[in-house]
Coordinates of C-alpha atoms in Angstrom, one line a residue:
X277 CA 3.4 -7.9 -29.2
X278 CA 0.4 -5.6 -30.4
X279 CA -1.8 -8.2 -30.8
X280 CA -1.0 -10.1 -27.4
X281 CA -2.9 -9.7 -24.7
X282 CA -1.4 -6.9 -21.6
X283 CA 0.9 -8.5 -19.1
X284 CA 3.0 -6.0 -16.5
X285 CA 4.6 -6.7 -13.5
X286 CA 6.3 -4.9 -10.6
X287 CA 9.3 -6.4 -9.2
X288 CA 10.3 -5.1 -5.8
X289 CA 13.5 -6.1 -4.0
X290 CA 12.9 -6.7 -0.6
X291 CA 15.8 -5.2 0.6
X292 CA 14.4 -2.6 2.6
X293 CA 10.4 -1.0 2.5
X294 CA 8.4 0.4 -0.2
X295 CA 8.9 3.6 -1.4
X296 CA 7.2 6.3 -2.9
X297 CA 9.0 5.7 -6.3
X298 CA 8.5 2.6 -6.6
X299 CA 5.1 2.7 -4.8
X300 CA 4.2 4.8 -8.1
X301 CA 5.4 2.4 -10.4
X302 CA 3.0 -0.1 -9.0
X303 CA 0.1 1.8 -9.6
X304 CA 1.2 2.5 -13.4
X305 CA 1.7 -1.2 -13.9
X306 CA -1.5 -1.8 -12.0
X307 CA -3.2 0.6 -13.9
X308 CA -2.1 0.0 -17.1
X309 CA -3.2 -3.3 -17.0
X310 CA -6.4 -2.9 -15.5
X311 CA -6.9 -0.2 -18.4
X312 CA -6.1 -2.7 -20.8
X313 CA -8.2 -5.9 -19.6
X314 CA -4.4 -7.3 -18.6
X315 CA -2.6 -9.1 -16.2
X316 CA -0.6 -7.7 -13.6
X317 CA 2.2 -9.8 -11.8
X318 CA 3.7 -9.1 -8.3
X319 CA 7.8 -10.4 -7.9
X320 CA 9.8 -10.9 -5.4
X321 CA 13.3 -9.7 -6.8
X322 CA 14.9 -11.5 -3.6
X323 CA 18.1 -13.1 -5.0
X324 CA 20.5 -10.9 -3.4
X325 CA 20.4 -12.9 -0.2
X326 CA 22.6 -10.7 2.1
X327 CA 20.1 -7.5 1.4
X328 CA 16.7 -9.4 0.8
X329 CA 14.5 -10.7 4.3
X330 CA 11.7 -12.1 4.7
X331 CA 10.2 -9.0 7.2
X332 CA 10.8 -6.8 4.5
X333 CA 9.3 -8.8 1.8
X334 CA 6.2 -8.9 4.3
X335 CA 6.1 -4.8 4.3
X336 CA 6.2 -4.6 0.9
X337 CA 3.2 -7.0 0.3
X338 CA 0.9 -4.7 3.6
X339 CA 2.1 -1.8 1.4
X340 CA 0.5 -2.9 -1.8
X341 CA -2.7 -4.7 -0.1
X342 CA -3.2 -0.9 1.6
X343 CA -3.0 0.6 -1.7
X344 CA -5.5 -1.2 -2.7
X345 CA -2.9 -2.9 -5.5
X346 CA -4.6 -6.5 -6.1
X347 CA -2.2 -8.6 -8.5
X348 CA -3.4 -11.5 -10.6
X349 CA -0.3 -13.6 -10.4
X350 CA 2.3 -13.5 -7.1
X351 CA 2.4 -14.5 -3.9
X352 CA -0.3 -15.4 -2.0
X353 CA -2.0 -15.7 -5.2
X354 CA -0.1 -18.2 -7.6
X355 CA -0.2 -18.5 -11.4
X356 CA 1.1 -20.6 -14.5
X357 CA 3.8 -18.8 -14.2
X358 CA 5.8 -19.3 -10.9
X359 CA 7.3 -19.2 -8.7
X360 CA 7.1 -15.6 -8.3
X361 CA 10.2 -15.3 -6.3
X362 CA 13.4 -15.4 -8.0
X363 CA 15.7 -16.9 -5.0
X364 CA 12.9 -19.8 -5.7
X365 CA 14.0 -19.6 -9.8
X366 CA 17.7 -20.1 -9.3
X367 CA 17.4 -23.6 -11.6
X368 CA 15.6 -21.9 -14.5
X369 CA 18.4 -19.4 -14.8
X370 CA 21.0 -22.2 -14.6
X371 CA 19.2 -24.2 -17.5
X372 CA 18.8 -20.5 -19.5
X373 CA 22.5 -19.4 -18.8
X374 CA 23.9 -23.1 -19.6
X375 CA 21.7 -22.9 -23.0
X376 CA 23.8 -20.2 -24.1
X377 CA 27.4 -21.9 -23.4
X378 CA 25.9 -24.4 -25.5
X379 CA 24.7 -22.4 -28.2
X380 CA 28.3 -20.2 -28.2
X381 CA 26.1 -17.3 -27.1
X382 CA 27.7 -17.2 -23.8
X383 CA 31.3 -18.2 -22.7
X384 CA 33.4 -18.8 -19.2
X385 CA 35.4 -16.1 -18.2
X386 CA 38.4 -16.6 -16.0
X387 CA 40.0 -13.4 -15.7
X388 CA 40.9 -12.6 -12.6
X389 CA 39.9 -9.2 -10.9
X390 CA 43.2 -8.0 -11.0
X391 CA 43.8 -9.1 -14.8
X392 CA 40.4 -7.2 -15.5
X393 CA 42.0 -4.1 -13.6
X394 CA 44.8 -4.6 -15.8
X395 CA 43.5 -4.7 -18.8
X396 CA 41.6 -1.1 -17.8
X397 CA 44.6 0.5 -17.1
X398 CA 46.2 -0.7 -20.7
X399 CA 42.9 0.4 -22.0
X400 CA 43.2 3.9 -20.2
X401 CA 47.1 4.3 -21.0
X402 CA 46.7 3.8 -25.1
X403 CA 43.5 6.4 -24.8
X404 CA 41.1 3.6 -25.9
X405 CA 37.5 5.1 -26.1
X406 CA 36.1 1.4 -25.2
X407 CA 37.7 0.8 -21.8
X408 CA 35.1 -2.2 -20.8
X409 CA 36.2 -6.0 -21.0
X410 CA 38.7 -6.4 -23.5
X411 CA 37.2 -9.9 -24.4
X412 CA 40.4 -12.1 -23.4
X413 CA 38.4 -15.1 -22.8
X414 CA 35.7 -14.5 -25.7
X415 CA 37.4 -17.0 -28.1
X416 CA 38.7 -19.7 -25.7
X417 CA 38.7 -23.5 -27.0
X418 CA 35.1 -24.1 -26.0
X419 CA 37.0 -27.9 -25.2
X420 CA 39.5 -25.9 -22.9
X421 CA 37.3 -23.6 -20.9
X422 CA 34.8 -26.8 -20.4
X423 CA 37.8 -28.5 -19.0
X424 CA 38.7 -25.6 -16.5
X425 CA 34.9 -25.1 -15.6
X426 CA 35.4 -29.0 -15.1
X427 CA 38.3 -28.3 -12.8
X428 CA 36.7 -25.9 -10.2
X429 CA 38.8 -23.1 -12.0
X430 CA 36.9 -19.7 -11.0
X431 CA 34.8 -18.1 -13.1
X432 CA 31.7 -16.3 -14.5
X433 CA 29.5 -16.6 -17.4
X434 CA 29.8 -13.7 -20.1
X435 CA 26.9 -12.8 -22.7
X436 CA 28.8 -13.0 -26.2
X437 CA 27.5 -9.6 -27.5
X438 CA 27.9 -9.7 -31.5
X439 CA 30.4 -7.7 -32.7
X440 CA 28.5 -6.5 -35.9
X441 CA 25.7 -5.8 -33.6
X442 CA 24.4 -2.3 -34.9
X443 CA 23.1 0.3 -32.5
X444 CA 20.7 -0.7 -30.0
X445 CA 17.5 1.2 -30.4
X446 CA 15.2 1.0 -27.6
X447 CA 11.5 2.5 -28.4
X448 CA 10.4 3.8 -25.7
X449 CA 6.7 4.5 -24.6
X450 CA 7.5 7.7 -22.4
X451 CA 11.1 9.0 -23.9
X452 CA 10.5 7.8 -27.8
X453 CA 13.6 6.5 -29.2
X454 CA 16.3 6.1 -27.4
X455 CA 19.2 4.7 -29.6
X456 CA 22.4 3.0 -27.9
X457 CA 25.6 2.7 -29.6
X458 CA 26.3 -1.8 -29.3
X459 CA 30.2 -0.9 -29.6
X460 CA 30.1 0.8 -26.1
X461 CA 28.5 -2.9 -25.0
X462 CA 30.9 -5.2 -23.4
X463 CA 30.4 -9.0 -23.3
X464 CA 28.7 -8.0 -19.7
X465 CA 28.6 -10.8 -17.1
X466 CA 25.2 -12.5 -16.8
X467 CA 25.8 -15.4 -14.1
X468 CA 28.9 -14.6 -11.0
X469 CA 31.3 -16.7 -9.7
X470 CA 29.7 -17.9 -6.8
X471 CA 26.6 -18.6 -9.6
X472 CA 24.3 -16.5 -8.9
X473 CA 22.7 -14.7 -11.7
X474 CA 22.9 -11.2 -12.2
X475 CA 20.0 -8.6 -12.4
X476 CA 20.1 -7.7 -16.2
X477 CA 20.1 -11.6 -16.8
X478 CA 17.5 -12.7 -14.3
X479 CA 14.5 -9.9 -15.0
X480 CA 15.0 -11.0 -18.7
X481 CA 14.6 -14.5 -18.0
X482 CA 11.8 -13.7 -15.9
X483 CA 9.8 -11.1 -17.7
X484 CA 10.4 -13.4 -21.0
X485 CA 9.1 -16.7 -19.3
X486 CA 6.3 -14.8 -17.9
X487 CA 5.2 -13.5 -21.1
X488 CA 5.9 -9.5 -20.0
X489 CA 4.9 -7.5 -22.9
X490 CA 5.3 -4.1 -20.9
X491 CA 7.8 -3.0 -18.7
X492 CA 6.8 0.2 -17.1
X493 CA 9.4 1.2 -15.0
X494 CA 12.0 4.1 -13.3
X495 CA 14.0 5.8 -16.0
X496 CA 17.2 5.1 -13.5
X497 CA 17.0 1.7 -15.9
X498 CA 17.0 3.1 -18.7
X499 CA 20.7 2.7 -18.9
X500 CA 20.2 -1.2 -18.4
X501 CA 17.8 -1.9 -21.4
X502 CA 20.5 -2.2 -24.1
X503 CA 22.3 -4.5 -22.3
X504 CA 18.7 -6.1 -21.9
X505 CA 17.9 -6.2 -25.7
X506 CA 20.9 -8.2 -25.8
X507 CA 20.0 -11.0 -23.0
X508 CA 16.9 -11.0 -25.1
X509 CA 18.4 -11.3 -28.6
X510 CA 20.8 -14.1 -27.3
X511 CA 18.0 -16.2 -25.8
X512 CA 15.3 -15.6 -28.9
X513 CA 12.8 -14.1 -26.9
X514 CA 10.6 -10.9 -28.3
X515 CA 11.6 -7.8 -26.8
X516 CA 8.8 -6.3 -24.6
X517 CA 7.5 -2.8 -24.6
X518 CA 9.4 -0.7 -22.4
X519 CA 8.2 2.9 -20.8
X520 CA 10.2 4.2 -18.1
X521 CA 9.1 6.8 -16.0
X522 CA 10.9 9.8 -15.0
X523 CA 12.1 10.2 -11.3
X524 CA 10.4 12.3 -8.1
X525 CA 12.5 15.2 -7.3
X526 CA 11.8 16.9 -3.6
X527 CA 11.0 20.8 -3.3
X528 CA 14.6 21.7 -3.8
X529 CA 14.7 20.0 -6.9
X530 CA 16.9 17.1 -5.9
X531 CA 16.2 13.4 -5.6
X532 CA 13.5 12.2 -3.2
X533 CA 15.0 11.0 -0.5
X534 CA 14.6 11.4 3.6
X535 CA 16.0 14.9 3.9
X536 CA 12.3 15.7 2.5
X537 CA 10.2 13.9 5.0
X538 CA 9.1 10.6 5.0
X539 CA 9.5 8.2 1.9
X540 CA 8.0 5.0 2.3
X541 CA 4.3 3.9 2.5
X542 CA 3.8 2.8 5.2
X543 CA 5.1 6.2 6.9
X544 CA 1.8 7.6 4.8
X545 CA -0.1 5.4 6.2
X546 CA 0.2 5.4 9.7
X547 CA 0.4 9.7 9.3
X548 CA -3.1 9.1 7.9
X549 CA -3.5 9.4 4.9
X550 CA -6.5 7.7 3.2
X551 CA -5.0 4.7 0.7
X552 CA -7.5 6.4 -2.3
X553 CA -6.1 9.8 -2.1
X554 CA -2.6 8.4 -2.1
X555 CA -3.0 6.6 -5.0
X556 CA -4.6 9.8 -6.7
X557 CA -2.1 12.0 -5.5
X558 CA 1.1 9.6 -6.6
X559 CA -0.8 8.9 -10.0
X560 CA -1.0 12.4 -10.6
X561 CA 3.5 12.7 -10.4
X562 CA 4.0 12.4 -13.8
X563 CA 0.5 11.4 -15.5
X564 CA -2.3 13.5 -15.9
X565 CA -5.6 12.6 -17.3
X566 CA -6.5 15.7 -19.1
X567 CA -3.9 18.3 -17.9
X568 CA -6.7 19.9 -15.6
X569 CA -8.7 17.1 -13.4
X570 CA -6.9 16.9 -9.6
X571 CA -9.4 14.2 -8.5
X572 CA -8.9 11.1 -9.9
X573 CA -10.7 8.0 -8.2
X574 CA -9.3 5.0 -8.4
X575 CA -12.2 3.9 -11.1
X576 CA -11.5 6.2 -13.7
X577 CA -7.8 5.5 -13.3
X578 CA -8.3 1.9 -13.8
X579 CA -10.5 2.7 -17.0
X580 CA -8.5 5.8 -18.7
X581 CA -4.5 5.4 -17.7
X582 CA -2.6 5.2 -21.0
X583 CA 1.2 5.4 -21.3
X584 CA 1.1 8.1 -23.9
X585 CA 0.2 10.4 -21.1
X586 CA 3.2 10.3 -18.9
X587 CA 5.4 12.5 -18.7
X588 CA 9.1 12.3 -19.5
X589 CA 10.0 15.6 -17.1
X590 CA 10.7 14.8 -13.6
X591 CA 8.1 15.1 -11.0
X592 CA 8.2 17.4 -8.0
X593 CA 6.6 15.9 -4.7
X594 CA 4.4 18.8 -2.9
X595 CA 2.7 17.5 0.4
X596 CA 0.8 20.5 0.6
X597 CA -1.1 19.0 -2.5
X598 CA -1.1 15.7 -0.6
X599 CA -2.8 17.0 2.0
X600 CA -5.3 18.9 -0.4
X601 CA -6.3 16.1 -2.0
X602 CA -6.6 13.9 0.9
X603 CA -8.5 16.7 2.4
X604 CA -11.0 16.3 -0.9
X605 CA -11.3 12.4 -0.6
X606 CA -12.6 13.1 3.3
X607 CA -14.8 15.9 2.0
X608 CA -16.7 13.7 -0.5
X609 CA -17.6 11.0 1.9
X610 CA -20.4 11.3 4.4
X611 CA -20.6 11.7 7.7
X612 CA -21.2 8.0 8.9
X613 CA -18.4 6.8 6.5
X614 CA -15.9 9.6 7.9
X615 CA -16.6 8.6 11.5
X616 CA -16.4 5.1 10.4
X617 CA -13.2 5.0 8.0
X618 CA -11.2 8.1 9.5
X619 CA -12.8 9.2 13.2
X620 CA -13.0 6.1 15.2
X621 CA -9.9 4.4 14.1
X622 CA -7.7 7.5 15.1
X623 CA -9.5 7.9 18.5
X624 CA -9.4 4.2 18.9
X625 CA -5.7 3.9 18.5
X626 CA -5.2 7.0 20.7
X627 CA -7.4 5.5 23.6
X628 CA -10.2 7.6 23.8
X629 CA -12.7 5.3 22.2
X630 CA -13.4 1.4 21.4
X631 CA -14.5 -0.2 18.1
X632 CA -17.8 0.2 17.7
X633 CA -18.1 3.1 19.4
X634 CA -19.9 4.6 16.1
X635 CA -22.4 2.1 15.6
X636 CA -23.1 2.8 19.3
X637 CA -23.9 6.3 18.9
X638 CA -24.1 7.0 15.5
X639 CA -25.8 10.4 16.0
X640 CA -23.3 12.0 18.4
X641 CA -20.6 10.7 15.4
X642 CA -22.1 12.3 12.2
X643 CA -22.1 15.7 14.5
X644 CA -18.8 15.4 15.3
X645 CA -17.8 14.3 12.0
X646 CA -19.9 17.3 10.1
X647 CA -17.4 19.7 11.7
X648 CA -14.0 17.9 11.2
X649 CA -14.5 16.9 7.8
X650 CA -13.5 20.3 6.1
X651 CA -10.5 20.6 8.8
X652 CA -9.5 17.4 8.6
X653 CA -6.4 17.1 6.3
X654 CA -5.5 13.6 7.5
X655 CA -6.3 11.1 9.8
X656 CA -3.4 11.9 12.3
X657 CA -4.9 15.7 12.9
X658 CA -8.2 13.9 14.6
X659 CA -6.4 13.3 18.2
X660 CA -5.9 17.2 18.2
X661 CA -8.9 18.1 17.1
X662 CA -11.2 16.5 19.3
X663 CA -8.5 16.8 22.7
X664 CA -11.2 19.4 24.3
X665 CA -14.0 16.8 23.9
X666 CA -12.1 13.6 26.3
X667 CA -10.9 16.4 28.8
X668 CA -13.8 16.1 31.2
X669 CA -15.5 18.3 33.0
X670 CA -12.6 20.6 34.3
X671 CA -10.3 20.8 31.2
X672 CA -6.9 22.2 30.3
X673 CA -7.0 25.9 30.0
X674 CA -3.9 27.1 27.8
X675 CA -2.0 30.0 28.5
X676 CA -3.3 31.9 26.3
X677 CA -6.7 31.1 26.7
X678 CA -6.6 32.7 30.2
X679 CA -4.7 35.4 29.5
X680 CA -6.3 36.5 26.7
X681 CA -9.8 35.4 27.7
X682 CA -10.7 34.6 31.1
X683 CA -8.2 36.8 33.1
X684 CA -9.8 39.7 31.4
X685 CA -12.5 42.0 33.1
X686 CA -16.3 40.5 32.7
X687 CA -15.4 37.2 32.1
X688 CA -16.7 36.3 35.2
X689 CA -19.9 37.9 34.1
X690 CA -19.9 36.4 30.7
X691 CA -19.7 32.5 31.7
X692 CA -22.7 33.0 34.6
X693 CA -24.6 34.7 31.6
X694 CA -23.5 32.0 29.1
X695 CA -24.5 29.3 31.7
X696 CA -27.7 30.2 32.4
X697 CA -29.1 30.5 29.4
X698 CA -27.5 27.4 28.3
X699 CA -29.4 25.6 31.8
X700 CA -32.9 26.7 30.4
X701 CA -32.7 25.7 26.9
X702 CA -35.4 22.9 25.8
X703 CA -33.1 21.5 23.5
X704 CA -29.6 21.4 24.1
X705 CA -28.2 21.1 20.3
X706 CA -26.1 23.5 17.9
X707 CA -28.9 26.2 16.5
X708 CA -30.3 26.0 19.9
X709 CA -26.9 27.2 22.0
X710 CA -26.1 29.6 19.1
X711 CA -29.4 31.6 19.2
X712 CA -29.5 31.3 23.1
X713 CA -25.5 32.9 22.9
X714 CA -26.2 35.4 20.4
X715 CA -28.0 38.1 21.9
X716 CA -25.9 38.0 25.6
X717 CA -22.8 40.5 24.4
X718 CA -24.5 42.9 23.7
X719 CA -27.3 42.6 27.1
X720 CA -24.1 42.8 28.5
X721 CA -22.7 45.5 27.3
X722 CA -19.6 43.9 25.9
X723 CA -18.5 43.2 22.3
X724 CA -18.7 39.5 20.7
X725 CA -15.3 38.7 20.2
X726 CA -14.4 38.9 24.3
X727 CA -17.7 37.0 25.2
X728 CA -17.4 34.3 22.7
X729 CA -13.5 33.8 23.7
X730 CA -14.2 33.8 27.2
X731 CA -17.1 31.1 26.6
X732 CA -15.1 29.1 24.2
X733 CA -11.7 28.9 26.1
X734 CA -14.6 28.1 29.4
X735 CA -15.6 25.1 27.1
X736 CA -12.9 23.6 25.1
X737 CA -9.6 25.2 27.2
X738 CA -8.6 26.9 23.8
X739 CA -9.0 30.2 22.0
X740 CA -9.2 27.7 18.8
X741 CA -12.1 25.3 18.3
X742 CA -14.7 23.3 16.0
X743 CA -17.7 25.9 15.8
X744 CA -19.0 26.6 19.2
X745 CA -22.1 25.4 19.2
X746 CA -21.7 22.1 17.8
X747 CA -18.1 21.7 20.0
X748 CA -21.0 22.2 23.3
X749 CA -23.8 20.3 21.6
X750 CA -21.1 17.3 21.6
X751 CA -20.2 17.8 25.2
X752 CA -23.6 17.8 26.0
X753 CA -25.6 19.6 28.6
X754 CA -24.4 18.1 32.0
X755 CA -20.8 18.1 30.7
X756 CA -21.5 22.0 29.0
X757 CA -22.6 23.3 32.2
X758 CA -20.3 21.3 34.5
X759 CA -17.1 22.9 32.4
X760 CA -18.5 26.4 32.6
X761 CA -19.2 26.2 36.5
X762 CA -15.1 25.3 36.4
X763 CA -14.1 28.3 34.8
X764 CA -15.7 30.1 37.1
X765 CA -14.5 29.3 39.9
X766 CA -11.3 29.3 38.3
X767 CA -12.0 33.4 37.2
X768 CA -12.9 33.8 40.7
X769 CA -9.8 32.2 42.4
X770 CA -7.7 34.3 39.9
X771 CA -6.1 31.2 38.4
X772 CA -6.0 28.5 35.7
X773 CA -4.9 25.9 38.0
X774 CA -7.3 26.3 40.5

């Protein structure tokens, strides 16, 4: 297959929402193929009917469009090669799995479960190292088992695995080779009773007919691929390239799963994350581009992934480094594209603004959005951040703010002095309200750290804030002055509440 052109695929079962695992599969196979001017295939591995809806399907496909994961063949997009949903392939597997009864490379089995249980425990009792199906059917009269098929007897179809079959070896892209001994292979079942087709027949079928020549994918399959080479073998197609990619372990070194937080993408999303970092940040568990970059856009992952830089070690999830990174994507943009993309979606969904609220006062924005940017670690800390500025003119004083601030001795003196020089300045903007607060501690004979947290909890109701001047350059002069002549009166009654 070196000389045919890349095709991957990711195959999710929509049996529940897409997770992180498999969320960084799709960006390998994504990758890989853009890297290699290839064709990546989305598929719906839906044919377990009693698991697999149509809702979940549905997240899965909002998962990969906010990823930014575009697929050449798949739903909503077609191809030459669907459908792209396997309940919809139930007749190709028929046709492929009848082939093989024809071609003696696949036989009826009618063992019942309890003969099959049977057989294990004779297996067990005489210490047989091969305790799988002891292949009671495998030489049946073809003429007699078409006859019982014919019946309505019960059965399932069985891959005939040859028994002169030498090991399996399985060259792997990630893990090298792997080599599988065929005489631990039992003549596996490829279609059930009731006739549906099982997973290791199906994705063979599928990748085959859909000319896969990669198949990047968890190492938790790895264990399936022999059992693969064999569908393979039996059918006559070319064995694809497989890489399989090592699992993401949580913090305390066990499998990801929801004792560490949240798992799926779309919990990322809506904490808000930014879709680019994410895909950076996932890349980066178990690939690396040079063993030193961190920042990876999704250009230069498209252009330099390569299989022979993943690692075969697991990968340890660390949101801290999430949140780094995301934090780096925000920092890179500008102001008017953080306000756009990050600022007035979050205050939009938390009712304190309407679309277009940036267009509409684009200048007030890139202020706002100069400050947050470097404390911004996702989207979700924005509500918090900018509390003190939708609090009118009377805000929230915390508890602490009071105590520690304004309940202390020349406060009151402090917010009069703060007010009016704020009430005579020309121009009411950051550089403006800093130099016109600078020289008032010491005029008043008091040291910066109680004047400024006396002004600051006055202004924002916190001892914690955005930098001071630019948090009262976005409030604005009436709303400034207005919140200072509060706290005031609030000093002079003795209480926060007042």
């Amino acid at each position: 297959m070196k000389d045919t052109a890349v095709r991957v695929r990711f195959a999710p079962s929509p049996t529940g929402k897409l997770h992180v695992g498999g969320a960084r599969t799709a960006i390998y196979n994504w990758a890989f193929a853009r890297a290699n001017h290839g064709t990546f295939i989305l598929r719906i591995d839906d044919t377990d009917p009693a698991r697999s809806t149509k809702e979940n399907e549905g997240v899965i496909l909002r998962a990969m469009r906010w990823l930014g994961l575009d697929w050449d063949e798949g739903p909503g997009v077609g191809g030459d090669h669907g459908p792209y949903k396997q309940a919809e392939r139930l007749d190709i597997y028929r046709e492929a799995a009848e082939r093989l009864v024809a071609e003696g490379r696949a036989y009826p089995c009618f063992c019942t479960p309890e003969q099959l249980e049977a057989d294990r425990e004779a297996a067990r009792e005489r210490k047989d190292p091969f305790q799988g199906y002891q292949g009671r059917c495998r030489d049946l009269d073809p003429a007699e088992a078409r006859r019982r098929v014919e019946a309505g007897e019960p059965h399932v179809l069985r891959i005939k695995v040859p028994r002169d079959r030498g090991d399996v070896v399985v060259r792997d892209a990630v893990h090298g080779e792997v080599t599988f001994n065929a005489r631990e292979l039992d003549d596996f079942v490829i279609v059930r009773s009731d006739g549906t087709p099982t997973y290791n027949f199906c994705t063979v079928v599928d990748d085959a007919l859909m000319g896969i020549t990669h198949v990047i994918r968890g190492d938790d399959h790895l264990s399936n691929t022999p059992r693969q080479v064999m569908v393979y073998e039996a059918l006559g197609y070319p064995v694809p390239e497989f890489a399989h990619i090592s699992m993401i372990l949580g913090a305390d070194g066990k499998k990801l799963s929801k004792r560490h937080g949240a798992t799926s993408v779309e919990e990322y999303r809506d904490a808000g994350y930014d879709p680019e970092a994410f895909v950076n940040y996932l890349a980066l568990l178990g690939w690396s581009l040079d063993g030193e970059t961190t920042i990876v856009p999704r250009e230069v992952l498209a252009r330099e992934f390569s299989l022979d830089h993943v690692s075969k070690n697991p990968a340890t999830f660390d949101p801290a480094k999430l949140d780094w990174i995301n934090g780096r994507y925000y920092e890179a943009m500008d102001d008017l594209e953080f306000a756009r993309r990050v600022l007035e979606p979050a205050l939009v969904a938390a009712g304190r603004e309407e679309r277009g609220c940036v267009e509409a006062r684009p200048e007030w924005f890139s202020t706002l959005a100069a400050i947050l940017k470097p404390r911004t670690k996702r989207a979700s800390d924005v509500e918090g951040l900018t509390a003190f500025l939708y609090s009118g003119d009377t805000p929230q004083i915390e508890e602490k703010a009071w105590t520690k601030a304004l309940a202390k001795d020349g406060a009151a003196e402090a917010l009069a002095a703060a007010r009016a020089a704020l009430e005579g300045l020309a121009d009411f903007d950051a550089g403006s309200v800093d130099a016109a607060l600078e020289a008032l501690p010491e005029e008043l004979g008091t040291n910066k750290r109680k004047f400024f947290a006396a002004v600051r909890a006055a202004e924002t109701g916190s001892l914690v804030s955005p930098p001071l001047g630019a948090s009262i350059e976005l409030l604005g002069r009436a709303r400034g002055l207005a919140r200072l002549d509060a706290a005031i009166a609030k000093v002079a009654a003795g209480s926060r509440e007042a």
